[in-house]
Coordinates of C-alpha atoms in Angstrom, one line a residue:
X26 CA 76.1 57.6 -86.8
X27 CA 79.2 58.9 -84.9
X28 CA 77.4 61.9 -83.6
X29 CA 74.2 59.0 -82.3
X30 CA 77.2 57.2 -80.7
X31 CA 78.5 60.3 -78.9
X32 CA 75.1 61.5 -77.8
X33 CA 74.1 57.8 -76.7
X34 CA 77.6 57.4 -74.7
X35 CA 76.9 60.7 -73.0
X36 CA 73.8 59.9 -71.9
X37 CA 74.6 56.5 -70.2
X38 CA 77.8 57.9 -68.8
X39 CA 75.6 60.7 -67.0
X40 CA 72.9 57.8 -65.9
X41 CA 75.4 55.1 -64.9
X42 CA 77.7 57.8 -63.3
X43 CA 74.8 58.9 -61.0
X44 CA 74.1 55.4 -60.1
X45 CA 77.2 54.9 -59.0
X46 CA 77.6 58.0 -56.9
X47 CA 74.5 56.8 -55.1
X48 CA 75.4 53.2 -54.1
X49 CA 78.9 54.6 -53.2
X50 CA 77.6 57.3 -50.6
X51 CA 74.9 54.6 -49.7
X52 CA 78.0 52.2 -49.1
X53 CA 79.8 54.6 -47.5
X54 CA 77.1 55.7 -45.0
X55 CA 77.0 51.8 -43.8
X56 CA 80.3 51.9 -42.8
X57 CA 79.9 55.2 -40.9
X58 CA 82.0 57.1 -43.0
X59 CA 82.3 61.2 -42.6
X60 CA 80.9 63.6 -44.4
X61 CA 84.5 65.1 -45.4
X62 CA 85.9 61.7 -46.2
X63 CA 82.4 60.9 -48.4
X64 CA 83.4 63.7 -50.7
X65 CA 86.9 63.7 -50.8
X66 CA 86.8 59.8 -51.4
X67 CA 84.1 58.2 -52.3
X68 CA 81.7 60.7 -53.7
X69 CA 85.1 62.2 -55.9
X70 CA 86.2 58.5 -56.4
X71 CA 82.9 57.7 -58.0
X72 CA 82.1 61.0 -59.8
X73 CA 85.4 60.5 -61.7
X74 CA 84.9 56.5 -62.1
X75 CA 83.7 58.3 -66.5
X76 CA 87.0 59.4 -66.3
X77 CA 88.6 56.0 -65.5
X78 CA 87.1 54.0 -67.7
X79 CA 87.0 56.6 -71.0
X80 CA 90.6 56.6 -70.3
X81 CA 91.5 53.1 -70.0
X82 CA 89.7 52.1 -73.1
X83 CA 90.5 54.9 -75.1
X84 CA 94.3 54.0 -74.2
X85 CA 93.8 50.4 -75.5
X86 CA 92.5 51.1 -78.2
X87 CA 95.6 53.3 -79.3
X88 CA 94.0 56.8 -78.3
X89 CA 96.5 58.1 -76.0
X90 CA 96.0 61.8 -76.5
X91 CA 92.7 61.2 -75.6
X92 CA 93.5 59.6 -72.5
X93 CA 95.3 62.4 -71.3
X94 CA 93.0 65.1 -72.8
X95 CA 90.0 63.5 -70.9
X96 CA 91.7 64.0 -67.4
X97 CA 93.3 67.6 -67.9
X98 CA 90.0 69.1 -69.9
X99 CA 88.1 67.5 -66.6
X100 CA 90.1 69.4 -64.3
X101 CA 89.4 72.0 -66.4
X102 CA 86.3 71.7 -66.6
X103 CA 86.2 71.0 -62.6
X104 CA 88.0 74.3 -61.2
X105 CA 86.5 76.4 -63.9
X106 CA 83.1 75.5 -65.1
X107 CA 82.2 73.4 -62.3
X108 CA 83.5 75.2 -59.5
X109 CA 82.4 78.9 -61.0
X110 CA 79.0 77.6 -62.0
X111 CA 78.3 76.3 -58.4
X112 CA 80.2 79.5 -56.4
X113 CA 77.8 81.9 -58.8
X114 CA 74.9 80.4 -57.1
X115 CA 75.8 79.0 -53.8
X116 CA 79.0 80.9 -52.3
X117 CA 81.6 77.9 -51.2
X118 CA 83.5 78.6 -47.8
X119 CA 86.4 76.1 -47.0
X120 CA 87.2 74.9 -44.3
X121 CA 90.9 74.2 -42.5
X122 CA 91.2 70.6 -44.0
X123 CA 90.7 71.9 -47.8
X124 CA 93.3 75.0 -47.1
X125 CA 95.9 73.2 -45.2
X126 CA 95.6 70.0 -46.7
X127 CA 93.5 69.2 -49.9
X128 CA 94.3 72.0 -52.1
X129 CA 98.0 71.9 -51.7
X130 CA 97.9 68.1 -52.5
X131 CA 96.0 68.7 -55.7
X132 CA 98.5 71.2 -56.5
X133 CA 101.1 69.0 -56.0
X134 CA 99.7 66.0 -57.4
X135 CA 99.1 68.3 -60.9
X136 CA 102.8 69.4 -60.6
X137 CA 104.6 65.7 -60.1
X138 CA 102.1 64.6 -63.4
X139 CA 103.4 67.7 -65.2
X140 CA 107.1 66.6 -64.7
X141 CA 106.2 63.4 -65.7
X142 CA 105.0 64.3 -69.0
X143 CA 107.7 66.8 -69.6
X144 CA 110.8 64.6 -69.2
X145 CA 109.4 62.0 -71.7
X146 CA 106.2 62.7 -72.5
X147 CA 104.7 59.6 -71.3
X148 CA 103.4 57.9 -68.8
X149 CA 104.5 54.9 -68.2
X150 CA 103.9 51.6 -65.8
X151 CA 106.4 52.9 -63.3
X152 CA 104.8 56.3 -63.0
X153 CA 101.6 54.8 -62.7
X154 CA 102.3 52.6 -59.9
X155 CA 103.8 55.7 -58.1
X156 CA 100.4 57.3 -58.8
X157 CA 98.5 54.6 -57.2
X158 CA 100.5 53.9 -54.7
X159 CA 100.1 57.3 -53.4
X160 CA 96.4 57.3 -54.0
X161 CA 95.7 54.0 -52.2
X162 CA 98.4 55.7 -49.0
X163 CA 96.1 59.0 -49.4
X164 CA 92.7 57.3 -48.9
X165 CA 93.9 55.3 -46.1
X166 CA 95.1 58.4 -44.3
X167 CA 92.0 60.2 -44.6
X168 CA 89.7 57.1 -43.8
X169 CA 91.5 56.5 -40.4
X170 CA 92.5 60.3 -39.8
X171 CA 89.6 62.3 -40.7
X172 CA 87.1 63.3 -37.4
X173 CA 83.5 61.4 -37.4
X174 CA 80.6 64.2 -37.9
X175 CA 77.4 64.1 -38.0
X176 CA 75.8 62.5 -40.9
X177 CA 74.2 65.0 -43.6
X178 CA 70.7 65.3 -44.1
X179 CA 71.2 66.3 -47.7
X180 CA 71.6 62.0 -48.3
X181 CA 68.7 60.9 -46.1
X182 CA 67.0 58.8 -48.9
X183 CA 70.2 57.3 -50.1
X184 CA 70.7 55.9 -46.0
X185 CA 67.7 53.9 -46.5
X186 CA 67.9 51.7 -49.4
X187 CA 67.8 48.3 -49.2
X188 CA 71.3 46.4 -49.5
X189 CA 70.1 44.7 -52.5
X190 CA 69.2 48.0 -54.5
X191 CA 72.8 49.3 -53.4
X192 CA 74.4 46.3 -54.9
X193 CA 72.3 47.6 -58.0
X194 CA 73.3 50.8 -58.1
X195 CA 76.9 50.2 -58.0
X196 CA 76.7 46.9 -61.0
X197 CA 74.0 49.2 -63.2
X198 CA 76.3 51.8 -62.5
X199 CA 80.0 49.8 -63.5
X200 CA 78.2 48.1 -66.4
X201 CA 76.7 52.0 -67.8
X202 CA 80.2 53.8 -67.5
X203 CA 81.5 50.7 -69.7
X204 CA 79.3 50.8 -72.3
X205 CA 79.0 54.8 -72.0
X206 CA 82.4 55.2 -72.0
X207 CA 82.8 52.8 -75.4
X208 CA 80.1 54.7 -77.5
X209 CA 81.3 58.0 -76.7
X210 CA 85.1 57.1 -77.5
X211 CA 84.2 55.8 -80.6
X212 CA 81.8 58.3 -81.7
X213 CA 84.2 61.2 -80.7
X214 CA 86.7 59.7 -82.7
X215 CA 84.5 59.3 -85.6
X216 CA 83.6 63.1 -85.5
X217 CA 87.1 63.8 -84.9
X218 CA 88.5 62.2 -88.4
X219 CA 85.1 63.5 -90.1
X220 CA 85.4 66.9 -89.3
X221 CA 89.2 67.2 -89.6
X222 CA 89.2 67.6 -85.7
X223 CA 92.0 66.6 -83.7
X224 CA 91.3 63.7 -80.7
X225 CA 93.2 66.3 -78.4
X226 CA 90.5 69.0 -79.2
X227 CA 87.4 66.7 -78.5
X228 CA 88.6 64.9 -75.4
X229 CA 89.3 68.4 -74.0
X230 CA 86.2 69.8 -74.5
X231 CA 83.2 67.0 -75.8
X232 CA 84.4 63.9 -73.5
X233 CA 86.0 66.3 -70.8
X234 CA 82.8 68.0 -70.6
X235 CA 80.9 64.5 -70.5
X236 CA 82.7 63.0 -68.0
X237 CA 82.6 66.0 -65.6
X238 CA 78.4 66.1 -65.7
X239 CA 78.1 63.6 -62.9
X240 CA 80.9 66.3 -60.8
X241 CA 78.6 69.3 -62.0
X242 CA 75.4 68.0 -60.4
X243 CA 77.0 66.5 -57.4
X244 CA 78.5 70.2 -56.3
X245 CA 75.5 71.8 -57.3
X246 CA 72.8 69.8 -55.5
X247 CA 75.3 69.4 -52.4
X248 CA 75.9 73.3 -52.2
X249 CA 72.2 73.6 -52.8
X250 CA 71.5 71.5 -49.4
X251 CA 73.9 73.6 -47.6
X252 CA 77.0 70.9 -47.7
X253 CA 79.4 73.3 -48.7
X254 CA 82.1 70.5 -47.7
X255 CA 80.9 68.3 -49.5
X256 CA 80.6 69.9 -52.6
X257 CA 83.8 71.6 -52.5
X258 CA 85.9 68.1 -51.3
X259 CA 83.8 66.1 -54.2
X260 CA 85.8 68.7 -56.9
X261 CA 89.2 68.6 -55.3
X262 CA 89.0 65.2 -54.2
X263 CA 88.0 64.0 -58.0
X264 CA 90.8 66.2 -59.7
X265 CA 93.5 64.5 -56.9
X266 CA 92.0 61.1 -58.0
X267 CA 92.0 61.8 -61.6
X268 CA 95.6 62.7 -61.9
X269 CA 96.7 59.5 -59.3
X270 CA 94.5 57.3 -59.5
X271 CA 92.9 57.5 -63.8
X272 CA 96.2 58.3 -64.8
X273 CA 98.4 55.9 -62.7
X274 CA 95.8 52.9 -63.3
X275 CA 95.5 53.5 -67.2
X276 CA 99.4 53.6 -67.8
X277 CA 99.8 50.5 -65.5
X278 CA 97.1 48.8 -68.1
X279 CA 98.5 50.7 -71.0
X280 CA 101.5 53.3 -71.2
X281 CA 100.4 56.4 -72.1
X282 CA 102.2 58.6 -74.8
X283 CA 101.5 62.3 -75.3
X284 CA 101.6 62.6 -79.2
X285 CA 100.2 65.9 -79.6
X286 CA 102.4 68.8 -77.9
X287 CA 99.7 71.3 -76.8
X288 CA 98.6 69.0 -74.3
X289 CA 101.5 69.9 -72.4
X290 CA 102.3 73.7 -73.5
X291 CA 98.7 74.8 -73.7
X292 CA 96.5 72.4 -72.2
X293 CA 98.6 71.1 -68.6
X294 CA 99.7 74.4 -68.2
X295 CA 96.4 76.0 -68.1
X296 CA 95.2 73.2 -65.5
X297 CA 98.2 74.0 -63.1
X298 CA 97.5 77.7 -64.0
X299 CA 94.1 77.2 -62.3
X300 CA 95.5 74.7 -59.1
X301 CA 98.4 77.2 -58.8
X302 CA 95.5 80.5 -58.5
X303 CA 93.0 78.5 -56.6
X304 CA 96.2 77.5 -53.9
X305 CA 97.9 80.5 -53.9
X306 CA 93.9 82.4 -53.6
X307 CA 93.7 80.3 -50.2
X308 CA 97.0 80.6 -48.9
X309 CA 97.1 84.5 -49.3
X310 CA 93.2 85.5 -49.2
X311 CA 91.9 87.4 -46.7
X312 CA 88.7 84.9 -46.4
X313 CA 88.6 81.0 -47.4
X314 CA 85.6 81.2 -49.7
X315 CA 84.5 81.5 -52.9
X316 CA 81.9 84.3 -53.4
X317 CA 80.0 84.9 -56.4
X318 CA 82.2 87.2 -58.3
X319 CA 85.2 84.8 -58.4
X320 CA 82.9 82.5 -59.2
X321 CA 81.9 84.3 -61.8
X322 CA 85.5 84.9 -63.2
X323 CA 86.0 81.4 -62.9
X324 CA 82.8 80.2 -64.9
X325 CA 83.9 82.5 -68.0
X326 CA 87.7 81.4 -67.7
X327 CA 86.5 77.8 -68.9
X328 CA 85.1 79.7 -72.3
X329 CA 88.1 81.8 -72.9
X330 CA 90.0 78.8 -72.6
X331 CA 87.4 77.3 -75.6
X332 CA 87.5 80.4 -77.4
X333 CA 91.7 79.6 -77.2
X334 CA 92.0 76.4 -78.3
X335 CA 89.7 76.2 -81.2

């Protein structure tokens, strides 16, 4: 039955999630938005919206350690997995914004929630409204500093729905990450006590992985149609707006208490390990892409970290 639950909680996540990525760029293209701003805001925003709400219940409910685990196994799972799996087929350039601006700010953001969590190993309603706050100061920035381009193509059919199937999309989608999110909290934590398994081991790897589908399809089929910018913002954006925005609004709903020390000796320190390679890869590389073979490297990092943990 727990297993059903998980399974079941996946699968809406992964439909409601890609409902809500499409009323959100459809939204986005009404107000003229550009294409770097759709995927380092809204696209990211709504990609990680599994992440939000797994969190936020999971912290109610008294699961903090899944909470936490759900946001650093995504990032994992984002600059690893994601990222690897997407630069082994489609090479990913950046351009100056993601190099001079982006990167470092995930790096940063990843660092500040690290000393957070390792002066007293909790996150409470403070930090969390100095996560938000920042989040809500970085999205205005970009909205109002970010050049207008050219609309993409690789969205065309999106452009043209109807207002009234957008408003669909985005209450199908809101109502499917709620109920997703509830089954696959509740079945993980079944299997967890079942099997002997700790909730730090399957939100880092079962719900981390779940919640990082709808990012996984979203770089893929954006590097596919040649939006390299997209695809590339959509991952950095939604590891910025995990830390600040799904940790800072679940602690403001519900502190958030790291029980379970791996998640910061083992787990946080292999996230920054991968912000701190990816920043420092930029900042000294000779080119600002991501060819295959790093790719590659980076795509069989995520199962050495597996092989680690378990």
């Amino acid at each position: 039955m727990d297993l059903f639950k998980l399974l079941v909680g996946l699968v809406i996540l992964v439909v409601g999630g890609n409902f809500l990525v499409k009323g959100s760029v459809a939204l986005a293209y009404r107000f003229n938005i550009s294409m770097v701003v759709v995927g380092l805001t809204v696209v990211s925003f709504s990609t990680s919206a599994p992440e939000l709400i797994v969190s936020v219940y999971s912290a109610i409910s008294g699961h903090s350690d899944i909470a936490i685990g759900n946001v650093i196994g995504s990032n994992i799972a984002n600059l690893s997995l994601v990222l690897g799996a997407t630069a082994c087929f489609f090479p990913i350039s950046f351009d100056k914004r993601l190099y001079s601006f982006d990167i470092p700010l995930m790096f940063l953001s990843s660092v500040l929630f690290g000393i957070f969590l390792y002066t007293q190993s909790r996150i409470s309603f403070v930090e969390g409204t100095i996560f938000v706050s920042l989040i809500i100061l970085l999205t205005i920035y970009l909205i109002f500093q970010s050049p207008k381009e050219l609309q993409s193509n690789s969205y065309i059919y999106i452009k043209q729905i109807s207002f009234v199937s957008l408003i669909f999309y985005l209450i199908f989608g809101a109502i499917s990450l709620y109920f997703g999110s509830r089954f696959l909290v509740e079945g993980a934590v079944g299997i967890a006590r079942y099997y002997g398994y700790t909730e730090r081991l399957i939100s880092l790897t079962v719900i981390a992985f779940g919640t990082s589908v709808p990012e996984l399809t979203t770089s893929i089929i954006a590097a596919y149609k040649r939006e390299k910018g997209l695809s590339i913002g959509n991952l950095i954006g939604s590891n910025i707006f995990n830390i600040l925005a799904v940790i800072g609004m679940t602690s403001m709903i519900q502190p958030i208490v790291c029980n379970h020390p791996s998640l910061f000796n083992v787990d946080f320190l292999w996230m920054l390990g991968l912000s701190t390679m990816l920043f420092l890869t930029i900042l000294f590389g000779t080119e600002n892409k991501i060819g295959r073979l790093k790719g590659l490297l980076l795509f069989v990092s995520y199962f050495f970290y597996l092989a680690f943990i378990f």
